[in-house]
Amino acid sequence: MSAQAPNSGKIYAAVAEYATPEALLKAAERVRDAGYKRIDALTPFPVHGMVEALGIPKSRMAGLVLFGALAGAVGGFGLQVWQSMIQYPHVVSGRPYFSWPNFIPIVFECAILAAGITAFVGMLVRNNLPRPHHPVFSAPRVENTTVSTFMLVIEASDPLFDEVKTAELLKQTGAEFVGVAPVEGDPADPHDGPTLN
Amino acid sequence: MSATAQDPNIGRVEIPDVLDLRHTYDSATDKINGVILTKKTPVPIAVAMGICFLLAGLLFMTIGRLLTMGIGIWGNNQPVAWAFDIINFVWWIGIGHAGTLISAILFLFRQEWRTSINRFAEAMTIFAVMCAGLFPLLHTGRPWLAYWLFPYPNVMQMYPQFRSPLMWDVFAVSTYFTVSALFWYTGLIPDLASLRDRAKNKLTKIIAGVAAMGWRGSARHWQRYDIIYLLLAGISTPLVISVHSIVALDFAVSQLPGWHTTIFPPYFVAGAVFSGFAMVLTLAIPVRALFGFKDFITQKHLDAISKVMLATGLIVVYGYAMEAFIALVYSANPHEEFLMKNRMFGPYAWSYWMLILCNAVIPQLLWFKRIRLHTGIVWVISIFINIGMWLERFVILVTTLHRDFVPSSWGMYKPTIFDFSMFIGTIGFFGLLMCLFIRFVPMIAGFELRELLHKKKSHHH
């Protein structure tokens, strides 16, 4: 896909490519301060400060994982207590039915297991993954962003978006390259999960 | 040191940085992906793969025979009812622990040198745990009924016995495997995306694309990703300690002399890390030479790993000393005392002294910087440690079991050919999985390497 790809006037986003994370950070702050809201950055590794520069709200992943861990612990403890006291009461080496110290290792393992699965699945679900195709993939040079370049994305659905003015702004931020991601195929709701954080 | 006086350069041997800073994001990524994005398999890897494939075949043949004949084909019987199967289980689990230590604990401590070896070590963990799990599974005798170990509603109205460490083991090892696999895959996702975007071959693109699940490195993605990566590291750290502590409790909760001691959990954890790091070196040294990864896995890494081995080795030696002290001096228990003397001077004394040689004496060479910087010697030392840690479990199991309280029930243990074929077979199976991993999966965490490169370069400016 080249930058001059013919499109029917439908654009998903304007993109700008930078060579360094520092340049991208500066550009992102400038675009954010200009009032753009539907912005994103594509980077080959996590860039410190990117979230603030884009004005993305804080993620609540940590709370979710804590909930997973607690649910695992309670579930693991409940399972053992229920089986050892109600379902299958059985005296083992003279210990009481409610021999809770013996239950601790499994409570711990269940907490870790549930936390791990919550973290992994939670991250994917909240990131709207797996998602084999995304409209931003039609942007020129986007394939380099998983290796060596840093890309700022301003979505066309942003109220301030204007094909000419937005491109002008991106050029002023010192981008190495400015282009647009045309909408291919079905343009219905190209935006990626608006509110979840 | 008198050697320093003779050669003034010895003290000033240059230890390189953790990364060759001449690399760019592109060159580093391409070098990692280059191993996968080629039709050529390096000859040594192809040969290793072939040998390992044959040995894995030996494993499956042994398993086939075991399933048809029963576990009587192994040498363990009364009084030594736990032998190679449990020795190998503990050995493999221990090897796995270095992977988690490198990926989780060193991540929390922000140790830069972990970055180029963590992926590799995590893969080692997963494959080692797979090999470990085979042994208790087959030792149940009827592995097709192994699901009875899990608490599920059943028509027999029978439930597992949660007060037993063997049950804790089931939960610990299965949790360990699951969480390690999730951690490993989480780390892989961004690298699979790089692979997808760099692949020329359509099939590679599709496979990497499906596996990367549409990762595009969006700032929102990275935000959540960073958090869960940190959390996974945070939960893996106590997990790895709990797993080997529980393995140690399999022994310590029993009433047998030589097993019934409170030092077992920490001493086992240190031993696990010790053997795991040794295995990392055993594998990483040849791989780094073979693929020209010396600019990612530098002398600095080998030096750091050697130091960790030395430190954990000393903890293990302290454990041996304490075991002897408790048994011979402190406990005043005639059975404990007899056990220790039998261990040192009984029919299996050779294994005890070999263990001391491999784990306590030879690793002391690592005190010397000159030796730590000599790749070949470090590699040989790592092999000795692998053997020593296997012997340690042999000593713990066999010498305790073969002569217990009543002399009339004493006996000797002799492994059969199937004990050996099963053990060697798991080494082959492990090697085969490692070779496939090296050839088809990015073996160095590319995105972390790029992050480190950025950090290092901006510091230098």
Short mmCIF file of C-alpha atoms in Angstrom, two decimals, chain A residues 21-22 39-46 50-51 54 56-59 61-62 65 79-80 83-84 87-88 90 92 95-97 99 102 105-106 108-110 112-113 116-117 119-120 123-124 126-127 129-131 134 136-137 143-144 146-148 150 192 196-197, chain B residues 25-26 29-30 151-152 157-163 167-168 171-172 174-176 178-179 182 185-186 189-190 193-194 196-198 212-228 231-232 235 238-239 242-243 246 253 447 450-451 454 458:
data_model
loop_
_atom_site.label_atom_id
_atom_site.label_comp_id
_atom_site.label_asym_id
_atom_site.label_seq_id
_atom_site.Cartn_x
_atom_site.Cartn_y
_atom_site.Cartn_z
CA PRO A 21 10.33 7.72 20.88
CA GLU A 22 11.29 11.20 22.08
CA ILE A 39 -5.39 9.58 19.09
CA ASP A 40 -3.12 6.61 19.47
CA ALA A 41 0.52 5.69 19.06
CA LEU A 42 2.04 2.55 17.59
CA THR A 43 5.45 1.70 18.97
CA PRO A 44 7.82 -1.26 18.77
CA PHE A 45 8.25 -1.29 22.55
CA PRO A 46 6.46 0.35 25.47
CA MET A 50 3.26 7.71 26.19
CA VAL A 51 0.04 7.16 28.08
CA LEU A 54 -1.83 10.84 24.71
CA ILE A 56 -5.21 7.98 27.99
CA PRO A 57 -6.95 7.31 31.30
CA LYS A 58 -5.25 5.03 33.79
CA SER A 59 -5.80 1.32 33.31
CA MET A 61 -6.03 -3.98 35.03
CA ALA A 62 -4.34 -4.24 38.42
CA VAL A 65 -6.09 -9.14 38.62
CA LEU A 79 -13.56 -26.17 47.70
CA GLN A 80 -11.33 -27.79 50.28
CA GLN A 83 -15.07 -31.42 50.40
CA SER A 84 -13.28 -32.10 53.67
CA GLN A 87 -18.92 -33.83 50.88
CA TYR A 88 -16.35 -36.37 52.00
CA HIS A 90 -12.62 -38.34 56.40
CA VAL A 92 -6.60 -38.42 58.12
CA ARG A 95 -6.48 -34.28 62.08
CA PRO A 96 -9.77 -32.42 62.46
CA TYR A 97 -12.04 -32.08 59.44
CA SER A 99 -7.61 -28.63 59.33
CA ASN A 102 -3.16 -27.98 55.51
CA PRO A 105 -0.78 -24.36 49.93
CA ILE A 106 -3.70 -25.10 47.63
CA PHE A 108 -2.20 -20.05 47.46
CA GLU A 109 -1.85 -22.02 44.22
CA CYS A 110 -5.49 -21.37 43.30
CA ILE A 112 -1.95 -17.54 41.67
CA LEU A 113 -3.62 -19.60 38.95
CA GLY A 116 -2.47 -15.43 36.06
CA ILE A 117 -5.40 -16.40 33.90
CA ALA A 119 -4.16 -11.13 33.81
CA PHE A 120 -3.66 -12.85 30.47
CA MET A 123 -5.29 -8.02 28.90
CA LEU A 124 -6.46 -9.58 25.64
CA ARG A 126 -9.61 -5.27 27.19
CA ASN A 127 -7.28 -4.72 24.27
CA LEU A 129 -7.64 -8.92 20.92
CA PRO A 130 -7.53 -11.29 19.15
CA ARG A 131 -8.37 -9.04 16.25
CA HIS A 134 -7.53 -3.46 12.19
CA VAL A 136 -4.82 1.10 10.97
CA PHE A 137 -3.06 -1.75 9.19
CA GLU A 143 4.48 -2.59 9.28
CA ASN A 144 7.64 -0.91 10.55
CA THR A 146 6.44 -3.32 15.30
CA VAL A 147 10.17 -3.15 14.61
CA SER A 148 11.80 0.23 14.37
CA PHE A 150 7.11 5.18 15.99
CA ASP A 192 -11.41 0.11 18.66
CA LEU A 196 -12.73 0.22 28.50
CA ASN A 197 -9.61 0.86 30.46
CA TYR B 25 16.27 -1.56 16.32
CA ASP B 26 16.22 -2.98 12.81
CA THR B 29 15.25 -7.48 15.36
CA ASP B 30 16.41 -8.84 12.01
CA PRO B 151 -11.49 -32.66 42.64
CA TYR B 152 -14.44 -33.12 40.35
CA GLN B 157 -18.34 -40.05 45.67
CA MET B 158 -14.60 -39.97 46.41
CA TYR B 159 -12.54 -36.83 46.72
CA PRO B 160 -8.85 -36.02 46.92
CA GLN B 161 -7.12 -35.82 50.25
CA PHE B 162 -6.17 -32.19 50.63
CA ARG B 163 -4.02 -32.71 53.70
CA MET B 167 -2.06 -33.35 46.47
CA TRP B 168 -0.46 -29.93 46.96
CA PHE B 171 -1.98 -28.06 42.27
CA ALA B 172 1.48 -26.50 42.48
CA SER B 174 -0.19 -27.62 37.23
CA THR B 175 -0.41 -23.98 38.30
CA TYR B 176 3.29 -23.57 37.66
CA THR B 178 -0.04 -22.85 33.31
CA VAL B 179 1.32 -19.58 34.65
CA LEU B 182 0.98 -17.71 29.99
CA TYR B 185 3.22 -16.40 25.58
CA THR B 186 2.55 -12.89 26.86
CA ILE B 189 2.98 -11.62 21.46
CA PRO B 190 4.82 -8.40 20.42
CA ALA B 193 3.87 -9.24 15.59
CA SER B 194 7.38 -8.17 14.50
CA ARG B 196 4.50 -11.18 11.08
CA ASP B 197 5.52 -7.78 9.74
CA ARG B 198 8.98 -8.90 8.66
CA ALA B 212 0.23 -12.53 17.40
CA MET B 213 -3.56 -12.12 17.58
CA GLY B 214 -3.53 -8.76 15.82
CA TRP B 215 -1.05 -7.07 18.13
CA ARG B 216 -0.20 -3.62 16.78
CA GLY B 217 1.74 -2.00 19.60
CA SER B 218 -0.90 0.61 20.34
CA ALA B 219 -0.23 2.78 23.39
CA ARG B 220 -3.41 1.40 24.96
CA HIS B 221 -2.17 -2.13 24.37
CA TRP B 222 1.20 -1.43 25.89
CA GLN B 223 -0.33 0.22 28.93
CA ARG B 224 -2.26 -2.92 29.90
CA TYR B 225 0.51 -5.15 28.69
CA ASP B 226 3.09 -3.49 30.94
CA ILE B 227 0.83 -3.84 33.96
CA ILE B 228 0.06 -7.51 33.48
CA LEU B 231 1.91 -8.62 37.72
CA LEU B 232 2.75 -11.95 36.13
CA ILE B 235 2.96 -13.65 41.05
CA PRO B 238 6.27 -16.49 45.12
CA LEU B 239 4.91 -19.23 42.85
CA SER B 242 6.06 -22.32 46.60
CA VAL B 243 6.45 -25.01 43.94
CA ILE B 246 5.92 -28.08 48.16
CA VAL B 253 6.16 -34.12 55.88
CA PHE B 447 10.84 -5.79 22.12
CA ARG B 450 14.86 -2.71 21.67
CA GLU B 451 13.68 -1.07 24.88
CA HIS B 454 16.89 2.73 23.60
CA SER B 458 19.90 7.61 25.54
#
